[in-house]
Tab-separated table of C-alpha atoms in Angstrom:
chain	number	residue	atom	x	y	z
A	47	MET	CA	-19.548	74.818	-77.454
A	48	GLN	CA	-16.097	74.142	-78.705
A	49	ILE	CA	-13.700	72.275	-76.042
A	50	ASP	CA	-10.002	73.026	-76.699
A	51	GLN	CA	-7.650	70.040	-77.257
A	52	PRO	CA	-6.195	69.762	-73.599
A	53	ARG	CA	-9.604	69.852	-72.055
A	54	ARG	CA	-11.081	67.341	-74.549
A	55	THR	CA	-7.951	64.883	-73.557
A	56	ARG	CA	-8.885	65.338	-69.826
A	57	VAL	CA	-12.461	64.556	-70.334
A	58	LEU	CA	-11.696	61.406	-72.210
A	59	LEU	CA	-9.213	60.264	-69.831
A	60	ALA	CA	-11.767	60.848	-66.937
A	61	ALA	CA	-14.341	58.922	-68.744
A	62	LEU	CA	-11.973	56.000	-69.415
A	63	GLY	CA	-10.972	55.856	-65.913
A	64	ALA	CA	-14.788	55.717	-64.580
A	65	LEU	CA	-15.129	52.456	-66.814
A	66	LEU	CA	-12.026	50.842	-65.652
A	67	VAL	CA	-11.872	51.410	-61.838
A	68	PRO	CA	-14.928	49.202	-60.794
A	69	LEU	CA	-13.349	46.350	-62.734
A	70	GLY	CA	-9.858	46.356	-61.090
A	71	ALA	CA	-11.440	47.304	-57.486
A	72	LEU	CA	-13.174	44.075	-56.724
A	73	SER	CA	-11.727	40.879	-55.205
A	74	ALA	CA	-12.553	37.300	-56.213
A	75	CYS	CA	-15.383	37.413	-53.717
A	76	GLY	CA	-16.685	40.592	-54.838
A	77	ALA	CA	-15.563	42.670	-51.931
A	78	PRO	CA	-13.175	45.551	-52.243
A	79	ALA	CA	-9.831	44.212	-53.042
A	80	GLY	CA	-6.991	45.084	-50.303
A	81	PRO	CA	-3.609	43.909	-49.247
A	82	ALA	CA	-3.649	40.605	-47.329
A	83	SER	CA	-3.160	40.656	-43.646
A	84	SER	CA	-1.045	39.651	-40.023
A	85	GLY	CA	2.109	41.419	-38.807
A	86	ALA	CA	3.046	45.229	-38.451
A	87	ALA	CA	5.929	47.538	-38.354
A	88	GLY	CA	5.712	49.626	-35.149
A	89	ALA	CA	2.660	47.593	-34.052
A	90	THR	CA	2.605	44.748	-31.601
A	91	THR	CA	2.949	40.915	-32.052
A	92	PRO	CA	0.142	38.720	-30.568
A	93	ASP	CA	-1.348	39.749	-27.377
A	94	GLY	CA	0.032	43.316	-27.462
A	95	ARG	CA	3.930	42.305	-27.343
A	96	SER	CA	6.153	44.930	-29.058
A	97	ALA	CA	6.886	43.701	-32.564
A	98	HIS	CA	10.299	42.973	-33.647
A	99	GLY	CA	11.585	41.473	-37.007
A	100	ASP	CA	9.734	40.668	-40.134
A	101	ALA	CA	5.964	40.482	-41.109
A	102	GLY	CA	3.130	38.951	-42.591
A	103	THR	CA	0.314	39.139	-45.291
A	104	ALA	CA	-3.186	37.503	-45.826
A	105	GLY	CA	-6.454	39.162	-46.421
A	106	ALA	CA	-8.748	40.526	-43.624
A	107	ASP	CA	-12.366	40.170	-43.314
A	108	THR	CA	-14.295	43.358	-44.024
A	109	ASP	CA	-17.840	42.041	-44.524
A	110	ALA	CA	-16.527	41.156	-42.851
A	111	GLY	CA	-14.460	42.665	-45.626
A	112	ALA	CA	-11.472	41.743	-47.622
A	113	GLY	CA	-10.864	38.773	-45.487
A	114	ALA	CA	-11.670	35.653	-47.395
A	115	ALA	CA	-8.565	33.780	-48.298
A	116	ALA	CA	-8.170	35.264	-51.639
A	117	GLY	CA	-5.753	33.796	-54.183
A	118	PRO	CA	-5.371	31.202	-56.900
A	119	GLY	CA	-8.635	28.977	-57.025
A	120	ALA	CA	-10.421	31.319	-54.992
A	121	ARG	CA	-14.369	31.215	-55.735
A	122	THR	CA	-15.986	33.768	-57.730
A	123	GLY	CA	-19.543	34.957	-57.233
A	124	THR	CA	-22.033	32.430	-56.000
A	125	GLY	CA	-20.860	29.242	-57.957
A	126	ALA	CA	-21.020	25.752	-56.775
A	127	TYR	CA	-18.719	24.822	-53.825
A	128	PRO	CA	-18.173	21.423	-51.893
A	129	ASP	CA	-20.506	20.271	-49.350
A	130	ARG	CA	-20.493	22.679	-46.347
A	131	ILE	CA	-18.304	22.277	-43.062
A	132	PRO	CA	-20.728	21.685	-40.383
A	133	GLY	CA	-21.846	25.117	-38.866
A	134	VAL	CA	-20.331	27.186	-41.557
A	135	GLY	CA	-22.880	28.919	-43.814
A	136	ALA	CA	-23.139	29.988	-47.410
A	137	ARG	CA	-21.324	33.227	-46.893
A	138	MET	CA	-18.302	31.845	-45.349
A	139	SER	CA	-18.253	28.681	-47.433
A	140	ARG	CA	-18.015	30.754	-50.451
A	141	ARG	CA	-14.741	32.332	-49.230
A	142	ILE	CA	-12.939	29.105	-48.982
A	143	PRO	CA	-10.596	28.768	-51.972
A	144	VAL	CA	-11.490	25.867	-54.191
A	145	GLY	CA	-8.116	24.499	-53.893
A	146	SER	CA	-8.243	24.141	-50.153
A	147	ARG	CA	-8.078	20.567	-48.675
A	148	GLN	CA	-7.572	21.480	-44.984
A	149	ALA	CA	-9.791	24.025	-42.855
A	150	VAL	CA	-9.126	24.804	-39.264
A	151	VAL	CA	-12.603	26.084	-37.952
A	152	VAL	CA	-12.541	28.071	-34.793
A	153	TYR	CA	-16.189	28.121	-33.344
A	154	GLY	CA	-16.507	30.864	-31.082
A	155	GLU	CA	-19.174	30.387	-28.285
A	156	GLY	CA	-20.624	34.000	-28.603
A	157	ARG	CA	-19.895	37.379	-30.012
A	158	ASN	CA	-18.594	38.554	-26.639
A	159	SER	CA	-17.012	35.281	-25.441
A	160	PRO	CA	-13.418	34.173	-25.238
A	161	ARG	CA	-14.325	30.502	-25.427
A	162	ALA	CA	-14.212	28.682	-28.364
A	163	THR	CA	-13.711	25.071	-30.218
A	164	LEU	CA	-11.131	24.552	-32.691
A	165	VAL	CA	-11.694	21.640	-35.182
A	166	LEU	CA	-9.618	20.640	-38.217
A	167	TYR	CA	-11.429	19.335	-41.364
A	168	THR	CA	-9.977	17.767	-44.362
A	169	ARG	CA	-11.613	17.702	-47.705
A	170	HIS	CA	-12.096	14.313	-49.697
A	171	GLY	CA	-13.807	15.122	-53.016
A	172	ASP	CA	-16.625	17.514	-52.326
A	173	ALA	CA	-16.963	15.973	-48.461
A	174	TRP	CA	-15.366	17.819	-45.603
A	175	ARG	CA	-14.504	15.289	-42.943
A	176	ARG	CA	-13.594	16.096	-39.219
A	177	ALA	CA	-9.998	15.064	-38.293
A	178	ASP	CA	-9.873	16.247	-34.628
A	179	GLY	CA	-10.893	19.125	-32.193
A	180	TRP	CA	-10.021	20.810	-29.025
A	181	ALA	CA	-11.102	23.386	-26.641
A	182	ALA	CA	-9.718	26.746	-27.442
A	183	HIS	CA	-9.647	30.564	-26.455
A	184	ASN	CA	-10.033	33.837	-28.730
A	185	GLY	CA	-9.858	37.495	-28.072
A	186	ARG	CA	-10.898	38.028	-24.409
A	187	ASP	CA	-13.771	40.375	-25.577
A	188	GLY	CA	-15.038	38.062	-28.310
A	189	TRP	CA	-15.194	38.795	-32.161
A	190	THR	CA	-15.403	41.321	-34.537
A	191	THR	CA	-15.924	41.865	-38.240
A	192	ASP	CA	-13.863	45.306	-38.087
A	193	HIS	CA	-10.739	44.321	-36.081
A	194	ARG	CA	-8.696	47.194	-34.821
A	195	MET	CA	-5.455	47.327	-32.892
A	196	GLY	CA	-6.176	47.030	-29.023
A	197	ASP	CA	-9.775	46.031	-29.323
A	198	GLU	CA	-9.166	42.678	-27.546
A	199	ARG	CA	-11.462	41.015	-30.151
A	200	SER	CA	-10.409	38.319	-32.774
A	201	PRO	CA	-11.234	38.938	-36.432
A	202	VAL	CA	-14.002	37.068	-38.082
A	203	GLY	CA	-13.213	35.763	-41.536
A	204	VAL	CA	-11.438	33.031	-43.763
A	205	PHE	CA	-7.624	33.389	-43.853
A	206	THR	CA	-4.921	31.345	-45.393
A	207	LEU	CA	-2.153	29.790	-43.144
A	208	SER	CA	1.074	30.009	-44.721
A	209	ASP	CA	3.956	30.415	-41.996
A	210	ALA	CA	4.929	29.107	-38.607
A	211	GLY	CA	7.720	29.527	-36.052
A	212	GLY	CA	8.242	29.504	-32.141
A	213	ALA	CA	10.667	29.679	-29.322
A	214	LEU	CA	11.262	25.954	-29.530
A	215	PRO	CA	12.609	23.731	-32.329
A	216	ASP	CA	10.825	22.494	-35.343
A	217	PRO	CA	8.568	19.709	-34.148
A	218	GLY	CA	8.254	18.311	-37.739
A	219	ALA	CA	6.013	21.006	-39.238
A	220	ARG	CA	5.146	21.242	-42.975
A	221	LEU	CA	4.525	24.810	-43.108
A	222	PRO	CA	7.828	26.813	-43.219
A	223	TYR	CA	9.015	27.023	-39.618
A	224	GLY	CA	11.565	29.274	-37.965
A	225	GLN	CA	12.812	28.834	-34.450
A	226	ASP	CA	13.660	32.182	-32.712
A	227	GLY	CA	14.078	32.287	-29.063
A	228	GLY	CA	14.436	36.030	-29.151
A	229	ALA	CA	11.646	37.079	-31.419
A	230	TYR	CA	9.098	34.707	-29.426
A	231	ALA	CA	10.226	35.590	-26.089
A	232	ILE	CA	7.644	36.417	-23.493
A	233	PRO	CA	7.658	39.730	-21.515
A	234	ARG	CA	8.496	39.137	-17.967
A	235	GLU	CA	5.418	41.242	-16.952
A	236	TRP	CA	3.190	38.551	-18.438
A	237	GLY	CA	3.715	36.391	-15.611
A	238	PRO	CA	4.312	32.439	-15.275
A	239	SER	CA	0.901	31.355	-16.808
A	240	ARG	CA	1.729	32.643	-20.071
A	241	ARG	CA	5.430	31.672	-20.394
A	242	HIS	CA	5.032	29.153	-23.067
A	243	ASP	CA	2.507	30.975	-25.198
A	244	PHE	CA	4.871	31.283	-28.303
A	245	ASP	CA	6.677	27.821	-27.824
A	246	TYR	CA	4.968	27.070	-31.285
A	247	VAL	CA	2.896	29.566	-33.321
A	248	ILE	CA	1.098	29.624	-36.732
A	249	ALA	CA	0.567	32.953	-38.354
A	250	ILE	CA	-2.984	33.633	-39.337
A	251	ASP	CA	-2.810	35.514	-42.501
A	252	TYR	CA	-4.508	38.636	-41.470
A	253	ASN	CA	-2.833	41.898	-42.306
A	254	ARG	CA	0.769	40.445	-42.885
A	255	VAL	CA	2.958	39.448	-45.546
A	256	ARG	CA	2.766	35.801	-46.485
A	257	GLY	CA	5.833	33.881	-46.816
A	258	THR	CA	7.507	35.729	-43.855
A	259	PRO	CA	8.099	34.706	-40.445
A	260	PRO	CA	5.042	34.969	-38.055
A	261	HIS	CA	6.665	37.783	-35.974
A	262	ASP	CA	7.488	40.050	-39.285
A	263	PRO	CA	5.923	43.220	-38.243
A	264	ARG	CA	4.764	44.818	-41.579
A	265	ARG	CA	1.203	45.633	-41.793
A	266	PRO	CA	-0.087	46.104	-45.326
A	267	GLU	CA	-3.291	47.614	-44.276
A	268	GLY	CA	-1.949	49.891	-41.833
A	269	ALA	CA	-1.087	49.446	-38.034
A	270	ALA	CA	-4.669	50.563	-36.905
A	271	LYS	CA	-5.920	47.280	-38.444
A	272	GLY	CA	-3.926	45.224	-36.079
A	273	GLY	CA	-2.022	42.212	-36.856
A	274	GLY	CA	0.289	39.576	-35.461
A	275	ILE	CA	-2.600	37.269	-34.967
A	276	TRP	CA	-1.443	33.815	-34.516
A	277	LEU	CA	-2.593	30.295	-33.385
A	278	HIS	CA	-0.250	29.803	-30.186
A	279	LEU	CA	-0.219	27.625	-27.053
A	280	ASP	CA	-3.315	28.329	-24.815
A	281	HIS	CA	-2.837	29.768	-21.409
A	282	GLY	CA	-6.305	29.142	-20.019
A	283	SER	CA	-8.034	32.261	-20.963
A	284	GLY	CA	-8.830	34.817	-23.638
A	285	THR	CA	-6.158	36.622	-25.643
A	286	SER	CA	-5.842	40.068	-27.303
A	287	ALA	CA	-6.878	38.812	-30.677
A	288	CYS	CA	-5.095	35.394	-31.254
A	289	VAL	CA	-6.448	31.679	-30.924
A	290	GLY	CA	-4.977	29.767	-28.038
A	291	VAL	CA	-5.097	25.999	-28.351
A	292	PRO	CA	-3.439	23.065	-26.287
A	293	ARG	CA	0.094	22.041	-26.737
A	294	ALA	CA	-0.809	18.649	-28.433
A	295	ALA	CA	-3.303	20.377	-30.762
A	296	MET	CA	-0.505	22.977	-31.804
A	297	ARG	CA	2.018	20.218	-32.493
A	298	TYR	CA	-0.525	17.986	-34.246
A	299	LEU	CA	-1.542	21.187	-36.477
A	300	LEU	CA	2.085	21.772	-37.286
A	301	ARG	CA	2.620	18.250	-38.300
A	302	THR	CA	-0.649	17.995	-40.353
A	303	LEU	CA	-1.122	21.306	-42.184
A	304	ASP	CA	0.497	21.033	-45.543
A	305	PRO	CA	1.168	23.941	-47.950
A	306	ALA	CA	0.324	21.682	-50.785
A	307	ARG	CA	-3.222	21.211	-49.313
A	308	HIS	CA	-3.816	25.113	-48.932
A	309	PRO	CA	-4.947	25.108	-45.325
A	310	VAL	CA	-7.261	28.069	-44.323
A	311	VAL	CA	-8.526	29.000	-40.891
A	312	VAL	CA	-12.264	29.839	-40.634
A	313	MET	CA	-13.035	31.794	-37.591
A	314	GLY	CA	-15.657	33.593	-35.914
A	315	ASP	CA	-18.607	33.387	-33.327
A	316	LYS	CA	-21.130	30.526	-34.302
A	317	ALA	CA	-23.717	33.204	-35.470
A	318	GLU	CA	-21.263	34.703	-37.994
A	319	LEU	CA	-20.016	31.361	-39.137
A	320	GLY	CA	-23.433	29.936	-39.771
A	321	ALA	CA	-24.794	33.135	-41.713
């Protein structure tokens, strides 16, 4: 049967598209590529506060999913990687970019638990060494590999750490830091126990635009995926999705995490981390 010229052109274009799409649709880790993470217009800031101001970006975990901290130096396939961080299995280890020399690991006690331990590791050659650790809290309902706004669970994954800020002046942070008493003000209805949650914060690059203040509200993957997920001061119990750590730990992390060392956070319940 003879095919007219316009139809022949459409057929050829469709066949070419079928060949090209799979090549461009994969990220460095082999998962569907997607915009990076944390922050969202019309959504909320950490722990359900109405978001005002700028946004943030970094990959969400969808395999958790598109979450591994993708970018320059990210691993491809199942290539060799340095000695593993204690308690972090092959799947998560492969998601840590080759260039990363600092990893904040949040070991959740259990899938439905808000209790966790946060440990900072630094890489020397191919070996990860423990620098310090603290008790912490994650989402009040635990962890999830498919975080949604309002689910009260922290997202499992590997995410870059790019930006910081808070209600208090810069304590000597190496990450870009912006003080903004208004943007990090605590709603009165939260009560006195949470008055200092946002004195210092470090944005976790989940569904946000990197290179912007932690309070930036944009959500590249849409508001339904949540955002505004931060490391912030602990108030002694679970959060809406953030990770709460003691004041001394936050000040230490701000003064230690170095953009030149490409810090990441590796976070999840112990079973997911060890897989």
